[in-house]
Amino acid sequence: MYELIQAGAHSYYINCPAKIGVYAADPDAVYLIDSGSDKDAGRKVRQIMERQGWRLQAILNTHSNADHIGGNHYLQAQTHCNVYAPGIEAAFTRFPILEPSFLYGGFPCKELRHKFLLAQESDVTDLAEAHLPQGFETLPLPGHFFDMVGFRTPDGTVFLADCISGRDTLDKYGVPFIYDVAAYLQTLDQVEALEAPLFVPAHAEATSDVRELVRYNRAKVLEIGETLRSICGTPLCFEEILQQAFAHYGLTMNFEQYALVGSTVRSFLTWLKDSGRLSASFQSNMLLWHASA
């Protein structure tokens, strides 16, 4: 764990639960792609960079989930590096209480105010203002989160953030977190068409051919949609739908899973409604979801 692996002429990744990318064309101006989950991850990254004789220039956050920005605060305090994040992700990175609040739909209870969902704040600048190395390309990858991006480095290595999950993860957890299902499916189409010598997803093995895994992720999304539509064969409120989804996928309810899976199920219900496959009605002051005729 936390092994530095070379991915291209000047590109590397640190093998950890949410892979951290490294671009080191110049030892005096090295860029990180994400920073890990917490202070401990940041410390291990700093130790790797010291062993390599590298100076951290900036952290480029793909998105603002806590397991990708958790090392920002420590590394910024230690190295005075810049931190850049795209669009809405910059606001969430600057004010990380937004993540658990968004997931829960209100002020998050203490069971949701922990490092997995609530990182320390960073002094962050919008990615559009970053002075990236020549040939460094930003790849919009919305869907998993608001304005998530990936990066293609000048040696061709593509860092894909959270736009695809590994087979084992999908099979184990059943319902991957997705904010915007329609945008996510469009991102999968985009990624399937990409060519690169190496793709580095944050939560799957690095590979030279990502197409099969993209298709597996797409099939999983479509299967979840059909499962939820089937659950709504009779009018149900959200809590009943969520209960049946947990039972179907063999999940165990707690505050964290309620927030993560619940947010995803709401997003799927929106996608199904907007595409005409579900309808919604208000009865006795309850919002009920039901399959469209």
mmCIF file of N, CA and C in Angstrom, residues 131-202:
data_model
loop_
_atom_site.group_PDB
_atom_site.id
_atom_site.type_symbol
_atom_site.label_atom_id
_atom_site.label_comp_id
_atom_site.label_asym_id
_atom_site.label_seq_id
_atom_site.Cartn_x
_atom_site.Cartn_y
_atom_site.Cartn_z
ATOM 1 N N HIS A 131 -2.108 27.032 -13.820
ATOM 2 C CA HIS A 131 -1.125 27.043 -14.893
ATOM 3 C C HIS A 131 -0.539 25.628 -14.985
ATOM 4 N N LEU A 132 -1.170 24.803 -15.811
ATOM 5 C CA LEU A 132 -0.781 23.400 -15.911
ATOM 6 C C LEU A 132 0.402 23.234 -16.855
ATOM 7 N N PRO A 133 1.153 22.147 -16.704
ATOM 8 C CA PRO A 133 2.265 21.907 -17.618
ATOM 9 C C PRO A 133 1.778 21.840 -19.064
ATOM 10 N N GLN A 134 2.638 22.241 -19.988
ATOM 11 C CA GLN A 134 2.286 22.197 -21.402
ATOM 12 C C GLN A 134 1.906 20.772 -21.800
ATOM 13 N N GLY A 135 0.772 20.636 -22.489
ATOM 14 C CA GLY A 135 0.312 19.327 -22.925
ATOM 15 C C GLY A 135 -0.572 18.605 -21.932
ATOM 16 N N PHE A 136 -0.792 19.198 -20.758
ATOM 17 C CA PHE A 136 -1.643 18.607 -19.728
ATOM 18 C C PHE A 136 -3.104 18.908 -20.080
ATOM 19 N N GLU A 137 -3.938 17.887 -20.128
ATOM 20 C CA GLU A 137 -5.327 18.050 -20.589
ATOM 21 C C GLU A 137 -6.317 17.707 -19.480
ATOM 22 N N THR A 138 -7.318 18.564 -19.303
ATOM 23 C CA THR A 138 -8.407 18.303 -18.363
ATOM 24 C C THR A 138 -9.560 17.629 -19.103
ATOM 25 N N LEU A 139 -10.084 16.547 -18.528
ATOM 26 C CA LEU A 139 -11.171 15.776 -19.135
ATOM 27 C C LEU A 139 -12.424 15.890 -18.278
ATOM 28 N N PRO A 140 -13.459 16.604 -18.715
ATOM 29 C CA PRO A 140 -14.707 16.651 -17.931
ATOM 30 C C PRO A 140 -15.319 15.252 -17.805
ATOM 31 N N LEU A 141 -15.621 14.846 -16.567
ATOM 32 C CA LEU A 141 -16.196 13.523 -16.302
ATOM 33 C C LEU A 141 -17.365 13.636 -15.326
ATOM 34 N N PRO A 142 -18.397 14.417 -15.635
ATOM 35 C CA PRO A 142 -19.495 14.604 -14.684
ATOM 36 C C PRO A 142 -20.329 13.327 -14.525
ATOM 37 N N GLY A 143 -21.089 13.298 -13.446
ATOM 38 C CA GLY A 143 -22.006 12.180 -13.224
ATOM 39 C C GLY A 143 -21.831 11.593 -11.845
ATOM 40 N N HIS A 144 -20.629 11.108 -11.554
ATOM 41 C CA HIS A 144 -20.375 10.597 -10.204
ATOM 42 C C HIS A 144 -20.542 11.714 -9.179
ATOM 43 N N PHE A 145 -19.975 12.886 -9.507
ATOM 44 C CA PHE A 145 -20.180 14.060 -8.666
ATOM 45 C C PHE A 145 -20.344 15.269 -9.579
ATOM 46 N N PHE A 146 -20.541 16.421 -9.032
ATOM 47 C CA PHE A 146 -21.017 17.588 -9.779
ATOM 48 C C PHE A 146 -20.157 17.907 -11.001
ATOM 49 N N ASP A 147 -18.927 18.326 -10.771
ATOM 50 C CA ASP A 147 -18.062 18.794 -11.863
ATOM 51 C C ASP A 147 -16.764 17.991 -11.921
ATOM 52 N N MET A 148 -16.852 16.711 -11.654
ATOM 53 C CA MET A 148 -15.654 15.880 -11.618
ATOM 54 C C MET A 148 -14.906 15.916 -12.954
ATOM 55 N N VAL A 149 -13.582 15.879 -12.874
ATOM 56 C CA VAL A 149 -12.746 15.824 -14.060
ATOM 57 C C VAL A 149 -11.717 14.713 -13.905
ATOM 58 N N GLY A 150 -11.147 14.314 -15.038
ATOM 59 C CA GLY A 150 -9.955 13.499 -15.075
ATOM 60 C C GLY A 150 -8.862 14.289 -15.758
ATOM 61 N N PHE A 151 -7.708 13.661 -15.924
ATOM 62 C CA PHE A 151 -6.588 14.343 -16.559
ATOM 63 C C PHE A 151 -5.843 13.394 -17.494
ATOM 64 N N ARG A 152 -5.403 13.933 -18.609
ATOM 65 C CA ARG A 152 -4.455 13.239 -19.475
ATOM 66 C C ARG A 152 -3.127 13.992 -19.370
ATOM 67 N N THR A 153 -2.069 13.294 -18.959
ATOM 68 C CA THR A 153 -0.767 13.930 -18.823
ATOM 69 C C THR A 153 -0.080 13.983 -20.188
ATOM 70 N N PRO A 154 0.973 14.787 -20.321
ATOM 71 C CA PRO A 154 1.639 14.905 -21.617
ATOM 72 C C PRO A 154 2.210 13.596 -22.155
ATOM 73 N N ASP A 155 2.473 12.597 -21.288
ATOM 74 C CA ASP A 155 2.941 11.306 -21.799
ATOM 75 C C ASP A 155 1.790 10.361 -22.137
ATOM 76 N N GLY A 156 0.540 10.844 -22.055
ATOM 77 C CA GLY A 156 -0.623 10.081 -22.491
ATOM 78 C C GLY A 156 -1.363 9.330 -21.408
ATOM 79 N N THR A 157 -0.835 9.283 -20.192
ATOM 80 C CA THR A 157 -1.512 8.575 -19.109
ATOM 81 C C THR A 157 -2.811 9.297 -18.750
ATOM 82 N N VAL A 158 -3.902 8.528 -18.624
ATOM 83 C CA VAL A 158 -5.210 9.114 -18.321
ATOM 84 C C VAL A 158 -5.644 8.709 -16.922
ATOM 85 N N PHE A 159 -5.878 9.708 -16.074
ATOM 86 C CA PHE A 159 -6.384 9.487 -14.720
ATOM 87 C C PHE A 159 -7.891 9.738 -14.726
ATOM 88 N N LEU A 160 -8.663 8.710 -14.343
ATOM 89 C CA LEU A 160 -10.112 8.702 -14.542
ATOM 90 C C LEU A 160 -10.930 8.987 -13.292
ATOM 91 N N ALA A 161 -10.273 9.290 -12.177
ATOM 92 C CA ALA A 161 -11.014 9.585 -10.949
ATOM 93 C C ALA A 161 -12.012 8.459 -10.637
ATOM 94 N N ASP A 162 -13.263 8.813 -10.349
ATOM 95 C CA ASP A 162 -14.263 7.824 -9.896
ATOM 96 C C ASP A 162 -15.304 7.506 -10.965
ATOM 97 N N CYS A 163 -14.973 7.704 -12.247
ATOM 98 C CA CYS A 163 -16.023 7.506 -13.251
ATOM 99 C C CYS A 163 -16.279 6.029 -13.554
ATOM 100 N N ILE A 164 -15.381 5.141 -13.145
ATOM 101 C CA ILE A 164 -15.671 3.709 -13.234
ATOM 102 C C ILE A 164 -15.183 3.035 -11.952
ATOM 103 N N SER A 165 -15.857 1.974 -11.574
ATOM 104 C CA SER A 165 -15.477 1.176 -10.412
ATOM 105 C C SER A 165 -15.051 -0.201 -10.868
ATOM 106 N N GLY A 166 -14.236 -0.863 -10.053
ATOM 107 C CA GLY A 166 -13.818 -2.216 -10.360
ATOM 108 C C GLY A 166 -14.961 -3.208 -10.216
ATOM 109 N N ARG A 167 -14.838 -4.328 -10.902
ATOM 110 C CA ARG A 167 -15.872 -5.369 -10.836
ATOM 111 C C ARG A 167 -16.128 -5.807 -9.397
ATOM 112 N N ASP A 168 -15.065 -6.041 -8.644
ATOM 113 C CA ASP A 168 -15.224 -6.529 -7.269
ATOM 114 C C ASP A 168 -16.008 -5.535 -6.418
ATOM 115 N N THR A 169 -15.726 -4.247 -6.615
ATOM 116 C CA THR A 169 -16.433 -3.207 -5.856
ATOM 117 C C THR A 169 -17.910 -3.183 -6.220
ATOM 118 N N LEU A 170 -18.201 -3.246 -7.515
ATOM 119 C CA LEU A 170 -19.599 -3.231 -7.956
ATOM 120 C C LEU A 170 -20.347 -4.457 -7.456
ATOM 121 N N ASP A 171 -19.698 -5.605 -7.517
ATOM 122 C CA ASP A 171 -20.355 -6.840 -7.083
ATOM 123 C C ASP A 171 -20.571 -6.861 -5.568
ATOM 124 N N LYS A 172 -19.647 -6.259 -4.826
ATOM 125 C CA LYS A 172 -19.744 -6.286 -3.368
ATOM 126 C C LYS A 172 -20.777 -5.304 -2.844
ATOM 127 N N TYR A 173 -20.765 -4.067 -3.379
ATOM 128 C CA TYR A 173 -21.595 -3.008 -2.802
ATOM 129 C C TYR A 173 -22.916 -2.788 -3.532
ATOM 130 N N GLY A 174 -23.025 -3.255 -4.754
ATOM 131 C CA GLY A 174 -24.316 -3.259 -5.427
ATOM 132 C C GLY A 174 -24.738 -1.942 -6.034
ATOM 133 N N VAL A 175 -24.647 -0.848 -5.272
ATOM 134 C CA VAL A 175 -25.134 0.449 -5.724
ATOM 135 C C VAL A 175 -23.999 1.467 -5.608
ATOM 136 N N PRO A 176 -23.268 1.738 -6.684
ATOM 137 C CA PRO A 176 -22.195 2.735 -6.618
ATOM 138 C C PRO A 176 -22.775 4.131 -6.510
ATOM 139 N N PHE A 177 -22.056 5.037 -5.856
ATOM 140 C CA PHE A 177 -22.574 6.388 -5.692
ATOM 141 C C PHE A 177 -22.579 7.114 -7.033
ATOM 142 N N ILE A 178 -23.735 7.670 -7.399
ATOM 143 C CA ILE A 178 -23.887 8.471 -8.620
ATOM 144 C C ILE A 178 -24.772 9.665 -8.288
ATOM 145 N N TYR A 179 -24.328 10.853 -8.702
ATOM 146 C CA TYR A 179 -25.120 12.062 -8.486
ATOM 147 C C TYR A 179 -26.092 12.320 -9.629
ATOM 148 N N ASP A 180 -25.618 12.216 -10.871
ATOM 149 C CA ASP A 180 -26.436 12.523 -12.054
ATOM 150 C C ASP A 180 -26.320 11.340 -13.008
ATOM 151 N N VAL A 181 -27.369 10.516 -13.069
ATOM 152 C CA VAL A 181 -27.290 9.265 -13.818
ATOM 153 C C VAL A 181 -27.145 9.518 -15.316
ATOM 154 N N ALA A 182 -27.900 10.463 -15.852
ATOM 155 C CA ALA A 182 -27.814 10.748 -17.288
ATOM 156 C C ALA A 182 -26.416 11.227 -17.660
ATOM 157 N N ALA A 183 -25.842 12.138 -16.870
ATOM 158 C CA ALA A 183 -24.495 12.627 -17.146
ATOM 159 C C ALA A 183 -23.474 11.510 -16.987
ATOM 160 N N TYR A 184 -23.687 10.635 -16.009
ATOM 161 C CA TYR A 184 -22.767 9.520 -15.782
ATOM 162 C C TYR A 184 -22.726 8.586 -16.992
ATOM 163 N N LEU A 185 -23.884 8.277 -17.555
ATOM 164 C CA LEU A 185 -23.929 7.408 -18.730
ATOM 165 C C LEU A 185 -23.240 8.074 -19.928
ATOM 166 N N GLN A 186 -23.400 9.372 -20.068
ATOM 167 C CA GLN A 186 -22.704 10.088 -21.140
ATOM 168 C C GLN A 186 -21.192 10.048 -20.929
ATOM 169 N N THR A 187 -20.752 10.175 -19.680
ATOM 170 C CA THR A 187 -19.324 10.082 -19.379
ATOM 171 C C THR A 187 -18.786 8.699 -19.722
ATOM 172 N N LEU A 188 -19.546 7.650 -19.419
ATOM 173 C CA LEU A 188 -19.110 6.301 -19.780
ATOM 174 C C LEU A 188 -18.930 6.172 -21.287
ATOM 175 N N ASP A 189 -19.847 6.738 -22.054
ATOM 176 C CA ASP A 189 -19.712 6.715 -23.518
ATOM 177 C C ASP A 189 -18.426 7.418 -23.945
ATOM 178 N N GLN A 190 -18.155 8.551 -23.329
ATOM 179 C CA GLN A 190 -16.953 9.321 -23.656
ATOM 180 C C GLN A 190 -15.693 8.523 -23.326
ATOM 181 N N VAL A 191 -15.654 7.918 -22.145
ATOM 182 C CA VAL A 191 -14.471 7.184 -21.712
ATOM 183 C C VAL A 191 -14.256 5.932 -22.566
ATOM 184 N N GLU A 192 -15.348 5.291 -22.955
ATOM 185 C CA GLU A 192 -15.228 4.090 -23.780
ATOM 186 C C GLU A 192 -14.538 4.391 -25.105
ATOM 187 N N ALA A 193 -14.666 5.607 -25.606
ATOM 188 C CA ALA A 193 -14.081 5.986 -26.891
ATOM 189 C C ALA A 193 -12.639 6.484 -26.769
ATOM 190 N N LEU A 194 -12.127 6.640 -25.549
ATOM 191 C CA LEU A 194 -10.784 7.168 -25.368
ATOM 192 C C LEU A 194 -9.723 6.125 -25.713
ATOM 193 N N GLU A 195 -8.590 6.605 -26.192
ATOM 194 C CA GLU A 195 -7.409 5.779 -26.422
ATOM 195 C C GLU A 195 -6.276 6.333 -25.575
ATOM 196 N N ALA A 196 -5.524 5.457 -24.928
ATOM 197 C CA ALA A 196 -4.396 5.893 -24.109
ATOM 198 C C ALA A 196 -3.499 4.690 -23.841
ATOM 199 N N PRO A 197 -2.207 4.916 -23.617
ATOM 200 C CA PRO A 197 -1.328 3.801 -23.253
ATOM 201 C C PRO A 197 -1.665 3.206 -21.894
ATOM 202 N N LEU A 198 -2.215 4.031 -20.982
ATOM 203 C CA LEU A 198 -2.598 3.509 -19.670
ATOM 204 C C LEU A 198 -3.700 4.382 -19.075
ATOM 205 N N PHE A 199 -4.735 3.713 -18.545
ATOM 206 C CA PHE A 199 -5.806 4.368 -17.803
ATOM 207 C C PHE A 199 -5.641 4.036 -16.323
ATOM 208 N N VAL A 200 -5.807 5.052 -15.467
ATOM 209 C CA VAL A 200 -5.689 4.846 -14.023
ATOM 210 C C VAL A 200 -6.981 5.294 -13.352
ATOM 211 N N PRO A 201 -7.944 4.388 -13.150
ATOM 212 C CA PRO A 201 -9.135 4.725 -12.347
ATOM 213 C C PRO A 201 -8.751 4.763 -10.866
ATOM 214 N N ALA A 202 -9.430 5.567 -10.100
ATOM 215 C CA ALA A 202 -9.107 5.680 -8.678
ATOM 216 C C ALA A 202 -9.435 4.413 -7.908
#
